[in-house]
Coordinates of C-alpha atoms in Angstrom, one line a residue:
M1 CA 0.0 -0.1 0.0
S2 CA 1.4 3.3 -1.1
R3 CA 1.9 5.9 1.6
R4 CA 2.9 9.6 1.8
L5 CA 6.2 10.0 3.4
L6 CA 8.0 13.1 4.7
L7 CA 11.8 12.8 5.4
L8 CA 12.9 15.7 7.6
Q9 CA 16.9 16.0 7.2
G10 CA 18.2 17.4 10.5
H11 CA 22.0 17.5 9.9
P12 CA 23.1 21.2 10.4
D13 CA 25.7 20.7 7.7
A14 CA 23.8 21.2 4.5
S15 CA 26.7 19.4 2.3
A16 CA 25.9 15.8 1.3
S17 CA 28.9 14.4 2.6
H18 CA 27.6 12.7 5.8
L19 CA 26.3 9.4 6.4
G20 CA 22.9 10.8 7.5
H21 CA 22.4 12.4 4.0
A22 CA 23.4 9.1 2.4
L23 CA 20.8 7.1 4.7
A24 CA 18.0 9.6 3.7
G25 CA 18.9 9.3 0.3
A26 CA 18.7 5.4 0.2
Y27 CA 15.6 5.7 2.2
A28 CA 14.1 8.1 -0.5
A29 CA 15.1 5.7 -3.4
G30 CA 13.7 2.6 -1.9
A31 CA 10.5 4.5 -0.9
Q32 CA 10.1 5.6 -4.7
A33 CA 10.8 2.3 -6.0
G34 CA 8.1 1.0 -3.8
G35 CA 5.7 3.2 -5.0
H36 CA 5.6 5.8 -2.0
E37 CA 5.2 9.6 -2.5
V38 CA 8.2 11.2 -0.8
R39 CA 8.8 14.8 0.3
L40 CA 12.2 15.8 1.6
I41 CA 13.2 18.9 3.7
R42 CA 16.5 19.7 4.3
I43 CA 16.2 21.8 7.8
A44 CA 19.7 23.5 7.4
E45 CA 18.9 25.0 4.1
L46 CA 15.8 26.9 5.8
D47 CA 16.0 30.4 7.1
F48 CA 14.0 31.0 10.2
P49 CA 14.8 32.5 13.6
L50 CA 14.6 30.8 16.9
L51 CA 11.9 31.2 19.3
R52 CA 12.8 33.2 22.2
S53 CA 9.6 33.4 24.5
K54 CA 6.3 31.4 25.4
E55 CA 4.4 34.6 24.3
A56 CA 6.2 34.3 20.8
W57 CA 5.2 30.5 20.5
D58 CA 1.9 31.2 21.5
T59 CA 1.0 34.3 19.4
Q60 CA 3.4 35.0 16.5
A61 CA 2.8 33.6 13.1
V62 CA 4.9 30.8 11.8
P63 CA 7.9 32.3 9.6
A64 CA 6.7 32.3 5.8
T65 CA 9.9 30.0 5.1
L66 CA 8.2 27.3 7.3
Q67 CA 4.9 27.2 5.9
P68 CA 5.5 24.5 3.3
A69 CA 6.8 22.3 6.0
Q70 CA 3.9 22.7 7.9
D71 CA 1.9 21.9 4.8
S72 CA 4.2 18.6 4.4
I73 CA 3.7 17.6 8.0
L74 CA -0.1 17.7 7.4
W75 CA 0.1 15.9 4.1
A76 CA 2.4 13.0 5.4
E77 CA 1.1 9.7 6.9
H78 CA 4.7 9.0 8.1
I79 CA 7.6 11.3 8.9
V80 CA 11.2 10.2 9.1
L81 CA 13.6 12.3 11.0
F82 CA 17.3 11.9 10.5
F83 CA 19.8 14.0 12.6
P84 CA 23.5 13.4 14.2
L85 CA 23.7 13.1 17.8
W86 CA 25.2 16.4 19.0
L87 CA 26.0 17.1 22.7
G88 CA 23.8 14.2 23.6
G89 CA 20.7 15.4 21.9
M90 CA 19.5 16.6 18.3
P91 CA 21.3 19.7 16.8
A92 CA 20.1 23.0 17.7
V93 CA 18.8 23.8 14.0
A94 CA 16.6 20.5 14.3
R95 CA 15.2 21.6 17.8
G96 CA 14.5 25.1 16.6
F97 CA 12.8 23.7 13.4
L98 CA 10.4 21.5 15.6
E99 CA 9.9 24.4 18.1
Q100 CA 8.6 26.8 15.1
V101 CA 6.4 24.4 13.3
L102 CA 4.8 22.3 16.1
R103 CA 2.6 25.4 17.1
P104 CA -0.4 25.7 19.2
G105 CA -3.2 25.9 16.7
F106 CA -1.3 23.4 14.2
A107 CA 0.4 20.5 16.3
L108 CA -1.8 21.0 19.6
A109 CA -4.6 22.8 20.9
R110 CA -4.3 26.3 21.9
S111 CA -4.2 27.3 25.7
G112 CA -7.7 27.0 27.6
Q113 CA -8.8 24.1 25.3
G114 CA -8.4 21.2 27.9
P115 CA -5.5 20.5 30.4
M116 CA -3.4 18.4 28.1
G117 CA -4.5 20.2 24.9
A118 CA -5.6 18.4 21.7
R119 CA -3.0 16.3 19.9
L120 CA -3.8 17.6 16.3
L121 CA -1.1 15.5 14.3
K122 CA -3.0 12.3 15.2
G123 CA -3.0 9.7 12.7
R124 CA 0.7 10.1 11.8
S125 CA 3.5 7.6 12.6
A126 CA 7.3 8.3 12.6
R127 CA 10.8 6.9 12.9
I128 CA 13.8 8.9 14.2
V129 CA 17.2 7.9 12.7
V130 CA 20.3 9.0 14.8
T131 CA 23.8 8.7 13.7
M132 CA 26.7 8.8 16.3
G133 CA 30.3 8.5 16.9
M134 CA 29.7 6.0 19.8
P135 CA 28.6 2.7 20.0
A136 CA 24.6 2.7 19.6
L137 CA 24.5 0.4 22.3
V138 CA 26.3 2.6 24.7
Y139 CA 24.2 5.6 24.1
R140 CA 21.1 3.5 24.7
W141 CA 22.1 1.4 27.5
Y142 CA 24.7 3.4 29.5
F143 CA 23.3 6.9 28.7
R144 CA 19.7 5.7 28.4
A145 CA 18.9 7.5 25.3
H146 CA 17.5 10.3 27.3
S147 CA 17.3 12.8 24.3
L148 CA 15.7 10.2 22.2
K149 CA 13.2 9.4 24.8
A150 CA 12.4 13.1 25.4
L151 CA 11.9 13.7 21.5
E152 CA 9.5 10.6 21.3
R153 CA 7.5 11.5 24.4
N154 CA 7.7 15.1 25.2
I155 CA 7.7 16.3 21.6
L156 CA 6.3 13.8 18.9
G157 CA 3.8 12.1 21.5
F158 CA 2.6 15.2 22.9
V159 CA 1.3 16.5 19.4
G160 CA -0.2 12.9 18.8
I161 CA 2.3 11.4 16.6
A162 CA 2.4 7.6 17.1
P163 CA 3.4 5.0 16.9
V164 CA 7.4 6.5 16.9
H165 CA 9.9 4.0 16.0
E166 CA 13.9 4.7 16.2
T167 CA 16.9 3.4 14.3
L168 CA 20.2 4.3 16.0
V169 CA 23.5 3.9 13.7
G170 CA 26.6 4.1 15.9
L171 CA 30.4 4.3 15.3
V172 CA 29.9 6.3 12.0
E173 CA 33.3 7.7 11.9
S174 CA 34.8 4.1 11.9
M175 CA 32.5 2.4 9.8
S176 CA 34.0 0.3 6.9
D177 CA 32.6 0.6 3.3
A178 CA 30.9 -2.8 3.8
Q179 CA 29.1 -1.8 7.1
R180 CA 28.1 1.5 5.2
G181 CA 26.8 -0.6 2.3
R182 CA 24.7 -2.7 4.6
W183 CA 23.1 0.2 6.3
L184 CA 22.3 2.0 3.1
R185 CA 20.6 -1.2 1.8
R186 CA 18.9 -1.6 5.3
F187 CA 17.5 2.1 4.8
E188 CA 16.6 1.3 1.1
N189 CA 14.4 -1.7 2.0
M190 CA 12.9 0.3 5.0
G191 CA 11.9 3.0 2.5
R192 CA 10.5 0.6 0.0
E193 CA 8.3 -0.8 2.9
G194 CA 7.4 2.6 3.8
R195 CA 8.3 2.1 7.4

């Protein structure tokens, strides 16, 4: 069954030389081969300000440069967010993007419309793909994947996106060509299956 897939590339470096870019490309190629509709947003190529107050988050309009991103989120059935682990979490540009686009009235109900607010993005699923220099098991078990859990529960889950799956890709700096090839094939297959 064909799905509408939105890929969010959250690497702050817009050059295409990083593994995360290659993984997103493999996923997109597989998805298109599988008959899915695909849209890609490269967050680092967008020009938008950071939010600096709750009042701005509640009342200011979303920057015009991000309106197409909101349209794509509404269009999508499944969202795949790619980013490298930076200082234990997602890069600031990816976090700033989510803060801007997941606003009251779009992603959740405005204040005063219930204690937790309506989750307006229900009906969408997601996959989070995190690349990192350390072994993925160290991040998951020693560091308890705290930032990943916060993203799943406190951001995506809060606006109704569920289920959320994750793929952690560790040791990217020391990865052999054969290992890289296996990851690319794995992501191509995931894209083909639309998951």
